[in-house]
Short mmCIF file of C-alpha atoms and ligand atoms in Angstrom, two decimals:
data_model
loop_
_atom_site.label_atom_id
_atom_site.label_comp_id
_atom_site.label_asym_id
_atom_site.label_seq_id
_atom_site.Cartn_x
_atom_site.Cartn_y
_atom_site.Cartn_z
CA MET A 1 -0.15 0.09 -0.01
CA ILE A 2 2.90 2.37 0.67
CA ASP A 3 4.04 4.23 -2.30
CA GLU A 4 7.58 3.47 -2.69
CA SER A 5 8.21 5.98 -5.30
CA THR A 6 7.82 8.70 -2.59
CA VAL A 7 10.95 7.52 -0.83
CA GLU A 8 13.86 9.45 -1.68
CA GLY A 9 17.25 7.85 -0.98
CA ARG A 10 17.63 6.07 2.21
CA VAL A 11 15.12 7.62 4.81
CA ALA A 12 14.05 5.71 7.95
CA LEU A 13 10.29 5.86 6.94
CA PRO A 14 8.56 6.91 3.91
CA LEU A 15 7.66 10.25 3.54
CA GLY A 16 4.60 11.43 5.13
CA VAL A 17 1.32 11.72 3.08
CA ALA A 18 -1.88 13.53 3.61
CA ALA A 19 -4.38 12.54 6.39
CA GLU A 20 -6.84 11.44 3.89
CA VAL A 21 -4.36 9.25 2.20
CA ALA A 22 -3.18 7.50 5.39
CA LEU A 23 -6.77 6.77 5.97
CA ASP A 24 -7.48 5.73 2.65
CA GLU A 25 -4.73 3.06 2.86
CA VAL A 26 -6.05 1.75 6.17
CA ARG A 27 -9.65 1.38 4.49
CA GLN A 28 -8.00 -0.43 1.57
CA LEU A 29 -6.44 -2.87 3.72
CA ARG A 30 -9.51 -3.42 5.72
CA ALA A 31 -11.29 -4.26 2.71
CA GLY A 32 -9.45 -7.53 2.41
CA ASP A 33 -10.79 -8.55 5.91
CA ARG A 34 -13.78 -10.67 6.76
CA PRO A 35 -16.74 -8.73 7.38
CA THR A 36 -17.18 -7.46 10.99
CA HIS A 37 -20.79 -6.72 10.43
CA GLY A 38 -23.75 -8.23 8.61
CA GLY A 39 -24.23 -11.11 10.58
CA GLN A 40 -22.31 -13.73 8.54
CA LEU A 41 -19.18 -14.09 10.60
CA PHE A 42 -19.41 -16.67 13.43
CA ALA A 43 -16.16 -15.98 14.99
CA TYR A 44 -13.92 -13.37 16.21
CA VAL A 45 -16.15 -10.64 16.30
CA TYR A 46 -19.36 -9.79 18.54
CA ASP A 47 -21.89 -7.62 16.73
CA PRO A 48 -25.18 -6.49 18.25
CA ALA A 49 -26.12 -4.90 15.19
CA VAL A 50 -27.39 -1.67 17.42
CA PRO A 51 -27.80 1.29 15.14
CA GLY A 52 -25.48 4.34 16.46
CA LEU A 53 -23.26 1.87 18.81
CA ASP A 54 -20.28 2.17 16.47
CA GLU A 55 -20.44 5.91 16.59
CA LEU A 56 -20.89 6.13 20.22
CA THR A 57 -18.13 3.73 21.01
CA ALA A 58 -15.66 5.39 18.59
CA ALA A 59 -16.38 8.85 20.21
CA ALA A 60 -15.98 7.53 23.54
CA HIS A 61 -12.67 5.82 22.48
CA ARG A 62 -11.39 9.19 20.98
CA GLU A 63 -12.27 10.97 24.11
CA SER A 64 -9.76 8.63 26.15
CA ALA A 65 -7.46 7.20 23.71
CA HIS A 66 -4.49 8.98 25.04
CA VAL A 67 -5.41 8.67 28.81
CA ASN A 68 -2.97 6.41 30.50
CA GLY A 69 -4.54 3.75 32.99
CA LEU A 70 -1.05 3.67 34.55
CA ASP A 71 -1.91 6.10 37.16
CA PRO A 72 -5.46 6.50 38.49
CA THR A 73 -4.28 9.74 40.48
CA ALA A 74 -3.39 11.48 37.29
CA PHE A 75 -6.34 10.02 35.32
CA PRO A 76 -9.34 9.44 37.83
CA SER A 77 -11.65 9.31 34.98
CA LEU A 78 -10.46 5.66 34.01
CA LEU A 79 -10.48 4.54 37.66
CA ALA A 80 -14.12 5.75 37.64
CA MET A 81 -15.02 3.79 34.45
CA GLU A 82 -13.00 0.80 35.60
CA ASN A 83 -14.75 0.77 38.81
CA ALA A 84 -18.22 1.08 37.13
CA LEU A 85 -17.26 -1.70 34.69
CA VAL A 86 -16.26 -3.91 37.64
CA GLY A 87 -19.61 -3.15 39.27
CA ALA A 88 -21.62 -3.92 36.32
CA ALA A 89 -19.86 -7.11 35.74
CA GLY A 90 -20.18 -8.05 39.29
CA ARG A 91 -23.85 -7.42 39.13
CA VAL A 92 -24.27 -9.58 36.05
CA LEU A 93 -22.49 -12.42 37.90
CA GLY A 94 -24.61 -12.45 41.24
CA ALA A 95 -22.25 -10.19 43.28
CA GLY A 96 -22.83 -6.73 45.06
CA PRO A 97 -24.78 -5.40 47.84
CA GLY A 98 -27.71 -7.76 48.79
CA THR A 99 -26.21 -10.86 47.43
CA THR A 100 -23.97 -13.57 49.02
CA ALA A 101 -21.11 -12.07 47.30
CA PRO A 102 -21.05 -8.37 48.53
CA ASP A 103 -17.36 -8.09 48.65
CA VAL A 104 -16.58 -8.84 45.16
CA VAL A 105 -13.55 -6.62 43.80
CA GLY A 106 -12.05 -6.81 40.34
CA SER A 107 -9.81 -5.24 37.63
CA VAL A 108 -10.31 -4.29 34.10
CA THR A 109 -7.98 -6.24 31.76
CA SER A 110 -6.95 -6.26 28.01
CA GLY A 111 -8.77 -9.47 27.26
CA GLY A 112 -9.71 -13.07 28.33
CA THR A 113 -6.13 -14.37 28.12
CA GLU A 114 -4.87 -11.64 30.45
CA SER A 115 -7.62 -12.22 32.77
CA LEU A 116 -6.85 -15.89 32.77
CA ILE A 117 -3.13 -15.35 33.15
CA LEU A 118 -3.89 -13.15 36.08
CA ALA A 119 -6.30 -15.34 37.60
CA VAL A 120 -3.61 -18.25 37.51
CA LYS A 121 -0.73 -15.95 38.73
CA THR A 122 -2.91 -14.79 41.60
CA ALA A 123 -3.59 -18.37 42.75
CA ARG A 124 -0.07 -19.29 42.38
CA ASP A 125 1.33 -16.17 44.28
CA ALA A 126 -1.09 -16.97 46.97
CA HIS A 127 1.06 -19.83 47.77
CA PRO A 128 4.69 -18.89 47.72
CA GLU A 129 5.45 -22.03 49.94
CA ILE A 130 4.36 -24.35 46.82
CA ALA A 131 7.51 -24.79 44.77
CA ALA A 132 5.90 -26.65 41.99
CA PRO A 133 2.43 -25.33 41.66
CA ARG A 134 -0.15 -26.91 39.35
CA ILE A 135 -3.71 -26.21 38.13
CA VAL A 136 -6.48 -28.38 37.13
CA VAL A 137 -8.87 -27.66 34.14
CA PRO A 138 -11.10 -29.85 31.79
CA SER A 139 -9.78 -30.46 28.30
CA THR A 140 -12.44 -28.03 27.06
CA ALA A 141 -10.92 -25.16 29.20
CA HIS A 142 -9.63 -22.23 26.83
CA ALA A 143 -6.12 -22.62 25.46
CA ALA A 144 -5.12 -19.50 27.33
CA PHE A 145 -5.10 -21.69 30.53
CA ALA A 146 -2.34 -23.56 29.03
CA LYS A 147 -0.69 -20.22 27.97
CA ALA A 148 -0.87 -19.01 31.46
CA ALA A 149 0.54 -22.32 32.83
CA HIS A 150 3.45 -22.01 30.38
CA TYR A 151 4.22 -18.17 31.13
CA LEU A 152 3.92 -18.60 34.82
CA ARG A 153 5.64 -22.13 35.21
CA VAL A 154 2.56 -23.80 36.51
CA ALA A 155 1.98 -27.50 35.68
CA LEU A 156 -1.50 -28.01 33.92
CA ASP A 157 -3.42 -31.09 34.74
CA VAL A 158 -5.95 -31.74 32.20
CA VAL A 159 -9.12 -33.53 33.08
CA PRO A 160 -10.92 -35.33 30.02
CA VAL A 161 -14.33 -34.66 29.25
CA SER A 162 -17.36 -36.94 28.44
CA PRO A 163 -17.71 -37.27 24.57
CA ASP A 164 -21.41 -37.00 24.94
CA THR A 165 -21.94 -34.24 27.28
CA LEU A 166 -18.47 -32.67 26.50
CA ARG A 167 -18.25 -31.82 30.25
CA PRO A 168 -15.92 -33.23 33.06
CA ASP A 169 -16.83 -35.51 35.77
CA PRO A 170 -16.49 -33.40 39.17
CA ALA A 171 -15.22 -36.57 40.65
CA ALA A 172 -12.41 -36.65 38.09
CA MET A 173 -11.64 -33.15 38.64
CA ALA A 174 -11.41 -34.04 42.26
CA ALA A 175 -9.19 -36.78 41.77
CA ALA A 176 -6.94 -34.64 39.83
CA ILE A 177 -6.41 -32.04 42.78
CA ARG A 178 -2.89 -32.69 44.47
CA PRO A 179 -1.27 -31.04 47.44
CA GLU A 180 0.42 -28.63 44.99
CA THR A 181 -2.85 -27.58 43.09
CA VAL A 182 -3.38 -23.94 43.53
CA LEU A 183 -6.22 -23.47 41.22
CA VAL A 184 -9.22 -25.52 39.77
CA ALA A 185 -10.88 -23.93 36.77
CA CYS A 186 -13.97 -24.48 34.60
CA SER A 187 -16.01 -22.89 31.87
CA ALA A 188 -19.40 -21.16 31.64
CA PRO A 189 -19.62 -21.70 28.99
CA SER A 190 -16.77 -23.33 27.08
CA TYR A 191 -15.80 -21.55 23.60
CA ALA A 192 -15.64 -24.80 21.54
CA HIS A 193 -18.91 -26.21 22.24
CA GLY A 194 -20.80 -23.54 24.31
CA VAL A 195 -21.35 -25.91 27.08
CA VAL A 196 -21.57 -25.06 30.86
CA ASP A 197 -19.43 -27.36 33.06
CA PRO A 198 -20.85 -28.47 36.44
CA VAL A 199 -19.46 -25.58 38.22
CA ALA A 200 -21.33 -25.98 41.60
CA GLU A 201 -20.01 -29.68 41.66
CA ILE A 202 -16.51 -28.34 40.73
CA ALA A 203 -16.49 -25.50 43.11
CA ALA A 204 -17.51 -27.77 45.86
CA VAL A 205 -14.68 -30.52 45.25
CA ALA A 206 -12.24 -27.37 45.10
CA ALA A 207 -13.47 -25.75 48.33
CA ASP A 208 -13.25 -29.15 50.02
CA ALA A 209 -9.46 -29.50 49.02
CA GLY A 210 -8.96 -25.82 50.17
CA VAL A 211 -8.22 -24.73 46.51
CA ARG A 212 -9.37 -21.86 44.73
CA CYS A 213 -12.11 -22.23 42.03
CA HIS A 214 -11.88 -19.88 38.80
CA VAL A 215 -15.13 -19.77 36.51
CA ASP A 216 -13.89 -18.74 32.96
CA ALA A 217 -17.08 -16.85 31.81
CA CYS A 218 -14.94 -14.92 29.26
CA PHE A 219 -16.93 -16.02 26.46
CA GLY A 220 -20.49 -16.24 27.50
CA GLY A 221 -20.69 -14.94 31.04
CA TRP A 222 -22.48 -11.75 30.01
CA THR A 223 -25.29 -13.76 28.17
CA LEU A 224 -26.03 -16.66 30.53
CA PRO A 225 -27.84 -14.59 33.25
CA TYR A 226 -29.86 -12.98 30.50
CA LEU A 227 -30.72 -16.24 28.86
CA ARG A 228 -31.66 -17.66 32.31
CA ARG A 229 -34.10 -14.45 32.68
CA LEU A 230 -35.65 -15.46 29.57
CA GLY A 231 -36.48 -18.93 30.78
CA GLU A 232 -33.57 -21.06 29.76
CA PRO A 233 -32.42 -23.55 32.01
CA VAL A 234 -29.00 -22.03 32.90
CA PRO A 235 -27.26 -23.90 35.84
CA ALA A 236 -25.94 -21.88 38.70
CA PHE A 237 -22.27 -20.79 37.52
CA ASP A 238 -21.64 -17.40 39.31
CA PHE A 239 -20.67 -15.78 42.60
CA ALA A 240 -23.96 -17.42 43.82
CA VAL A 241 -22.09 -20.62 43.90
CA PRO A 242 -20.24 -21.37 47.11
CA GLY A 243 -16.57 -22.01 46.26
CA VAL A 244 -16.30 -20.05 43.36
CA THR A 245 -13.50 -17.54 44.17
CA SER A 246 -12.87 -15.70 40.98
CA ILE A 247 -14.81 -15.19 37.65
CA SER A 248 -13.54 -13.82 34.44
CA VAL A 249 -15.88 -12.07 31.72
CA ASP A 250 -15.05 -10.41 28.63
CA LEU A 251 -16.90 -7.18 27.63
CA HIS A 252 -15.33 -7.23 24.30
CA LYS A 253 -17.43 -10.54 23.65
CA TYR A 254 -21.20 -10.55 24.75
CA ALA A 255 -21.11 -7.10 26.50
CA TYR A 256 -20.40 -5.95 22.75
CA ALA A 257 -17.69 -3.55 23.55
CA PRO A 258 -15.11 -3.06 20.99
CA LYS A 259 -11.76 -5.04 21.67
CA GLY A 260 -9.53 -4.68 24.36
CA VAL A 261 -11.70 -5.14 27.62
CA SER A 262 -12.24 -8.13 30.02
CA VAL A 263 -13.21 -8.10 33.72
CA LEU A 264 -11.41 -10.15 36.27
CA LEU A 265 -13.33 -10.47 39.79
CA HIS A 266 -12.58 -11.83 43.00
CA ARG A 267 -14.94 -12.94 45.72
CA ASP A 268 -13.03 -10.55 48.12
CA ALA A 269 -9.87 -8.26 48.26
CA ALA A 270 -7.75 -10.50 50.18
CA LEU A 271 -8.25 -13.20 47.35
CA ARG A 272 -7.36 -10.44 44.87
CA ALA A 273 -3.98 -9.15 46.72
CA PRO A 274 -1.50 -11.44 45.11
CA GLN A 275 -2.76 -10.13 41.78
CA TYR A 276 -0.90 -6.85 42.27
CA PHE A 277 2.65 -5.98 41.21
CA ALA A 278 4.62 -3.37 43.04
CA TYR A 279 8.13 -2.23 42.55
CA ALA A 280 9.80 0.59 44.28
CA ASP A 281 13.44 -0.85 43.79
CA TRP A 282 14.63 1.58 41.12
CA PRO A 283 15.09 5.42 40.52
CA GLY A 284 11.94 6.00 38.69
CA TYR A 285 8.36 6.09 39.66
CA THR A 286 7.09 3.12 42.15
CA MET A 287 5.12 0.93 39.82
CA ILE A 288 1.95 -0.56 41.00
CA ASN A 289 0.19 -2.52 38.40
CA PRO A 290 -3.11 -4.53 39.08
CA VAL A 291 -2.67 -6.14 35.69
CA ILE A 292 0.06 -7.14 33.18
CA ALA A 293 0.03 -4.09 31.32
CA SER A 294 1.52 -0.84 32.79
CA THR A 295 0.64 1.88 30.27
CA ARG A 296 -2.86 1.07 29.33
CA SER A 297 -4.74 3.33 26.63
CA GLY A 298 -8.19 4.54 28.14
CA GLY A 299 -9.69 4.15 24.68
CA PRO A 300 -10.97 0.59 25.05
CA ILE A 301 -12.22 1.13 28.76
CA ALA A 302 -14.12 4.37 27.76
CA ALA A 303 -15.59 2.65 24.62
CA ALA A 304 -16.63 -0.44 26.82
CA TYR A 305 -18.18 1.99 29.61
CA ALA A 306 -20.02 3.69 26.95
CA THR A 307 -21.34 0.55 25.45
CA VAL A 308 -22.55 -0.83 28.88
CA ARG A 309 -24.10 2.56 29.81
CA HIS A 310 -26.10 2.75 26.65
CA LEU A 311 -27.20 -0.73 26.18
CA GLY A 312 -28.02 -1.23 29.80
CA ASP A 313 -29.84 -4.36 31.35
CA ASP A 314 -32.80 -4.06 29.17
CA GLY A 315 -30.74 -3.86 25.99
CA TYR A 316 -28.73 -6.94 26.92
CA LEU A 317 -31.90 -8.90 27.72
CA ARG A 318 -33.39 -7.98 24.35
CA LEU A 319 -30.13 -8.90 22.63
CA ALA A 320 -29.98 -12.11 24.46
CA GLU A 321 -33.47 -12.92 23.16
CA VAL A 322 -32.60 -12.10 19.49
CA THR A 323 -29.72 -14.29 19.93
CA ARG A 324 -31.39 -17.13 21.42
CA ASP A 325 -33.91 -17.14 18.70
CA ALA A 326 -30.96 -17.03 16.15
CA VAL A 327 -29.33 -20.07 17.80
CA ALA A 328 -32.60 -21.87 17.56
CA GLY A 329 -32.97 -20.99 13.84
CA LEU A 330 -29.50 -21.98 12.93
CA THR A 331 -29.91 -25.33 15.23
CA ASP A 332 -33.04 -26.19 13.14
CA ALA A 333 -31.13 -25.51 10.02
CA VAL A 334 -28.22 -27.96 11.02
CA ARG A 335 -30.69 -30.69 12.11
CA ALA A 336 -32.48 -30.50 8.87
CA VAL A 337 -29.53 -31.59 6.98
CA ASP A 338 -28.71 -35.25 6.17
CA GLY A 339 -25.01 -35.89 6.97
CA LEU A 340 -24.61 -33.42 9.83
CA ARG A 341 -25.17 -33.78 13.84
CA LEU A 342 -24.97 -31.39 16.46
CA MET A 343 -22.14 -32.03 18.72
CA VAL A 344 -24.49 -31.22 21.67
CA GLU A 345 -27.62 -29.60 22.19
CA PRO A 346 -26.99 -25.69 22.11
CA GLU A 347 -27.31 -24.34 25.66
CA SER A 348 -25.86 -20.97 25.16
CA THR A 349 -24.95 -18.93 21.94
CA VAL A 350 -22.86 -21.65 20.12
CA VAL A 351 -23.88 -23.96 17.43
CA CYS A 352 -21.36 -26.67 16.95
CA PHE A 353 -21.77 -29.66 14.49
CA THR A 354 -19.89 -32.53 12.96
CA ALA A 355 -20.42 -34.70 10.15
CA THR A 356 -22.14 -38.20 10.38
CA GLU A 357 -20.59 -41.33 9.13
CA GLY A 358 -20.94 -40.81 5.11
CA GLY A 359 -21.47 -37.30 5.74
CA PRO A 360 -19.69 -34.34 3.99
CA ASP A 361 -15.94 -33.44 4.52
CA LEU A 362 -16.28 -30.62 7.17
CA PHE A 363 -13.21 -28.89 5.91
CA VAL A 364 -14.52 -28.74 2.31
CA LEU A 365 -17.93 -27.74 3.79
CA VAL A 366 -16.47 -24.70 5.45
CA ASP A 367 -14.89 -23.64 2.47
CA GLU A 368 -18.04 -24.04 0.38
CA LEU A 369 -19.70 -21.89 3.29
CA THR A 370 -17.03 -19.27 2.86
CA ALA A 371 -17.73 -19.24 -0.75
CA ARG A 372 -21.36 -18.38 0.00
CA GLY A 373 -20.23 -15.57 2.36
CA TRP A 374 -20.71 -17.54 5.77
CA HIS A 375 -17.54 -17.49 7.62
CA THR A 376 -17.65 -20.38 10.08
CA GLN A 377 -14.83 -21.81 12.31
CA PRO A 378 -13.35 -25.35 11.71
CA GLN A 379 -12.17 -27.26 14.90
CA LEU A 380 -9.88 -29.97 14.35
CA SER A 381 -10.62 -33.66 15.88
CA TYR A 382 -9.15 -33.98 19.39
CA ALA A 383 -8.75 -36.66 21.80
CA GLY A 384 -11.48 -38.80 20.58
CA LEU A 385 -13.72 -35.94 19.55
CA PRO A 386 -14.46 -35.45 15.85
CA ALA A 387 -13.60 -32.20 13.84
CA SER A 388 -16.57 -30.00 14.05
CA VAL A 389 -17.83 -26.47 12.92
CA HIS A 390 -18.26 -23.86 15.47
CA LEU A 391 -20.59 -21.04 15.25
CA THR A 392 -20.41 -18.09 17.67
CA VAL A 393 -23.74 -16.66 17.17
CA THR A 394 -24.37 -12.98 17.79
CA ALA A 395 -27.44 -10.86 17.76
CA SER A 396 -26.57 -9.52 14.26
CA VAL A 397 -26.98 -13.16 12.82
CA ALA A 398 -30.81 -12.91 13.56
CA PRO A 399 -31.84 -11.24 10.18
CA ARG A 400 -29.81 -13.63 8.18
CA VAL A 401 -30.99 -16.80 9.77
CA ALA A 402 -33.40 -17.44 6.95
CA GLU A 403 -30.85 -17.42 4.36
CA PHE A 404 -28.43 -19.77 6.26
CA GLY A 405 -30.37 -22.96 5.97
CA PRO A 406 -30.65 -23.08 2.06
CA ASP A 407 -26.94 -22.15 1.93
CA LEU A 408 -26.01 -24.87 4.30
CA VAL A 409 -28.11 -27.29 2.12
CA ASP A 410 -26.21 -26.16 -1.08
CA ALA A 411 -22.97 -26.27 0.66
CA VAL A 412 -23.19 -29.73 1.85
CA ALA A 413 -24.31 -30.76 -1.70
CA ALA A 414 -21.36 -29.13 -3.11
CA ALA A 415 -18.96 -30.37 -0.55
CA ARG A 416 -20.39 -34.02 -1.17
CA THR A 417 -19.82 -33.58 -5.02
CA ALA A 418 -16.29 -32.27 -4.32
CA GLY A 419 -15.55 -35.09 -1.99
CA PRO A 420 -13.16 -35.26 0.79
CA VAL A 421 -9.58 -33.61 0.38
CA ALA A 422 -7.23 -36.23 -0.91
CA LEU A 423 -3.80 -35.27 0.55
CA PRO A 424 -0.76 -36.61 -1.46
CA PRO A 425 0.54 -39.69 0.47
CA GLU A 426 3.73 -38.15 0.92
CA LEU A 427 2.01 -35.29 2.99
CA VAL A 428 -0.18 -37.77 5.00
CA ALA A 429 3.09 -39.67 5.69
CA LEU A 430 4.90 -36.45 6.77
CA ALA A 431 1.90 -35.18 9.13
CA THR A 432 1.60 -38.59 10.87
CA SER A 433 5.33 -39.51 11.29
CA LEU A 434 7.24 -36.26 11.47
CA THR A 435 8.26 -35.13 15.15
CA PRO A 436 8.21 -31.32 15.46
CA ASP A 437 12.02 -31.27 16.11
CA ALA A 438 12.44 -32.57 12.76
CA LEU A 439 10.84 -29.83 10.98
CA THR A 440 13.67 -27.66 9.32
CA PRO A 441 13.01 -24.43 7.54
CA GLU A 442 13.22 -25.81 4.09
CA LEU A 443 10.80 -28.44 4.85
CA VAL A 444 8.34 -25.72 6.43
CA ALA A 445 9.00 -23.44 3.31
CA GLY A 446 8.15 -26.28 0.87
CA LEU A 447 5.18 -27.30 2.63
CA ALA A 448 3.81 -23.84 2.78
CA ALA A 449 4.49 -23.22 -0.89
CA GLY A 450 2.69 -26.53 -1.48
CA LEU A 451 -0.18 -25.65 0.37
CA GLY A 452 -0.53 -22.25 -1.03
CA LEU A 453 0.62 -20.44 2.35
CA ALA A 454 3.77 -18.84 0.87
CA ALA A 455 4.18 -15.15 0.16
CA GLY A 456 2.22 -13.18 2.73
CA GLY A 457 -1.19 -14.44 2.41
CA THR A 458 -3.64 -17.34 2.81
CA PRO A 459 -5.40 -18.92 0.18
CA ASP A 460 -9.35 -18.79 -0.36
CA ARG A 461 -9.61 -22.50 0.15
CA LEU A 462 -8.27 -23.89 3.44
CA ALA A 463 -9.51 -27.48 3.25
CA VAL A 464 -6.08 -28.90 2.32
CA VAL A 465 -4.34 -27.02 5.10
CA ASN A 466 -7.01 -28.02 7.70
CA THR A 467 -6.80 -31.77 6.70
CA LEU A 468 -3.07 -31.75 6.88
CA LEU A 469 -3.20 -30.32 10.49
CA ASP A 470 -6.13 -32.74 11.14
CA ALA A 471 -4.02 -35.58 10.52
CA ALA A 472 -1.26 -34.27 12.67
CA PRO A 473 -0.75 -34.85 16.30
CA PRO A 474 -1.48 -31.45 18.49
CA ALA A 475 2.38 -30.92 19.01
CA LEU A 476 3.04 -30.90 15.32
CA ARG A 477 -0.13 -28.95 14.68
CA GLU A 478 1.41 -26.27 17.15
CA ARG A 479 4.89 -26.29 15.49
CA LEU A 480 3.50 -26.27 11.88
CA LEU A 481 1.29 -23.15 12.56
CA VAL A 482 4.05 -21.33 14.51
CA GLU A 483 6.09 -21.87 11.36
CA PHE A 484 3.40 -20.75 8.89
CA VAL A 485 2.61 -17.76 11.00
CA GLY A 486 6.15 -16.89 11.22
CA LEU A 487 6.36 -16.89 7.33
CA LEU A 488 3.43 -14.23 7.35
CA GLN A 489 4.87 -12.05 9.99
CA ARG A 490 7.47 -10.54 7.83
CA PRO A 491 8.25 -6.61 7.76
CA THR A 492 7.40 -4.57 4.80
CA TRP A 493 10.40 -2.85 3.81
C1 PLP B 501 -14.05 -19.05 27.27
C2 PLP B 501 -12.99 -18.40 26.78
N1 PLP B 501 -11.93 -17.93 27.67
C3 PLP B 501 -10.96 -17.12 27.27
C4 PLP B 501 -10.75 -16.68 26.06
C5 PLP B 501 -9.56 -15.84 25.70
O1 PLP B 501 -10.08 -14.47 25.35
P1 PLP B 501 -9.44 -13.44 24.45
O2 PLP B 501 -9.32 -13.98 23.07
O3 PLP B 501 -10.03 -12.19 24.78
O4 PLP B 501 -7.99 -13.36 25.22
C6 PLP B 501 -11.66 -17.09 25.14
C7 PLP B 501 -11.69 -16.43 23.83
O5 PLP B 501 -12.60 -16.97 22.82
C8 PLP B 501 -13.00 -17.84 25.36
O6 PLP B 501 -13.71 -18.05 24.63
#
């Protein structure tokens, strides 16, 4: 996009351009993205399709973009907005005056991953006497727990889920708790399948063992209480459950705020204390950080504040109702197609389906759906669970639901006609026999070129890539994707 012809000689950067040219470049680049609005993208974005909300959040973001959350005494506006967001999240999740959790406190973080890393760090640092701390999670827990464990040098004990319910057995969670366990975690709901774990039972076994229990409600924690109010059978999962010590909820998901905002709540200030990092042993300012980032833009916090204030309780209830109806419509569409089956009956805002014996190739189907404008998320087979297609359903999908059914039928027919991806035998052999350590840069470059992943872009059709990854064990999947993404992340000189 940058016009090389304007660069004279060896300068550090290309010469400046007019503001409208710079903005136009951004817009041109954005045109290649998947559409964030319009109700056809079933992952990554959360769109309530509320008129005027984008303008409101952009204006709020602009007001606070240059404000720094590092120092609440210099910028009390951010502290006030953070406290209001924590209060709002607490109220949604069964805390606050008049509840059984009146002392809940919390922090605003940059996202679900930061909230989970901090939940693990807080639990770890509450036990400095444990030399080799561990956490227990179900296999469906978000990958950010594994990242937290990796970053914080905490061991991860993974409890398998039932292939039918996609939930862990609380007794198995209890059995996984050891003397070094500092945290037991579960999801409400899980990202992959939208399933609410048996929180009350898991929190009880954690409490019995004297261990903290974190509920990862990052994904759907903001919708479940509203779905319950609409009459859906949502089990107890929040601070009303004894033994739940912390909960995370992402405002940039179903609170429909622009990206960069999550809330981490603790049942009381004493439980939160180890979350803070303070450092006075240097000649600069004494640093006190409640969260991982030090300098923090006020933009996302102000945008989230404006979103929550504007939509309000009644707005979220209405959006949950619209979303619930969209989930029902999409579920019916999947049920009506021969060759597909739901992984589990939807109980939140996810529709997740797989193929039956003799059904279409799911990765080809995903490409066929993409070709028809529907951007779904393929999930690879894992530990006895088949590959599946994930739909994160947001309110914006509702007006498009009627179009999805016929397009799904069409896409399935096309996928059947195309047949499954036939990987060259040498690629299959590679995927099933190669160890991650044996991957050389040359091998990766050859693979990437063969798969159409070379030279700074991804192909329109990804079934071949997904089929290759699906054939590989998780460690090789990780390594291959690290290498592929590394090839994409190259500077534009
Ligand atoms: C259940 C759950 N936890 C944590 C995360 C991580 O959130 P983020 O992508 O905001 O870091 C996600 C993201 O989808 C999620 O679904």
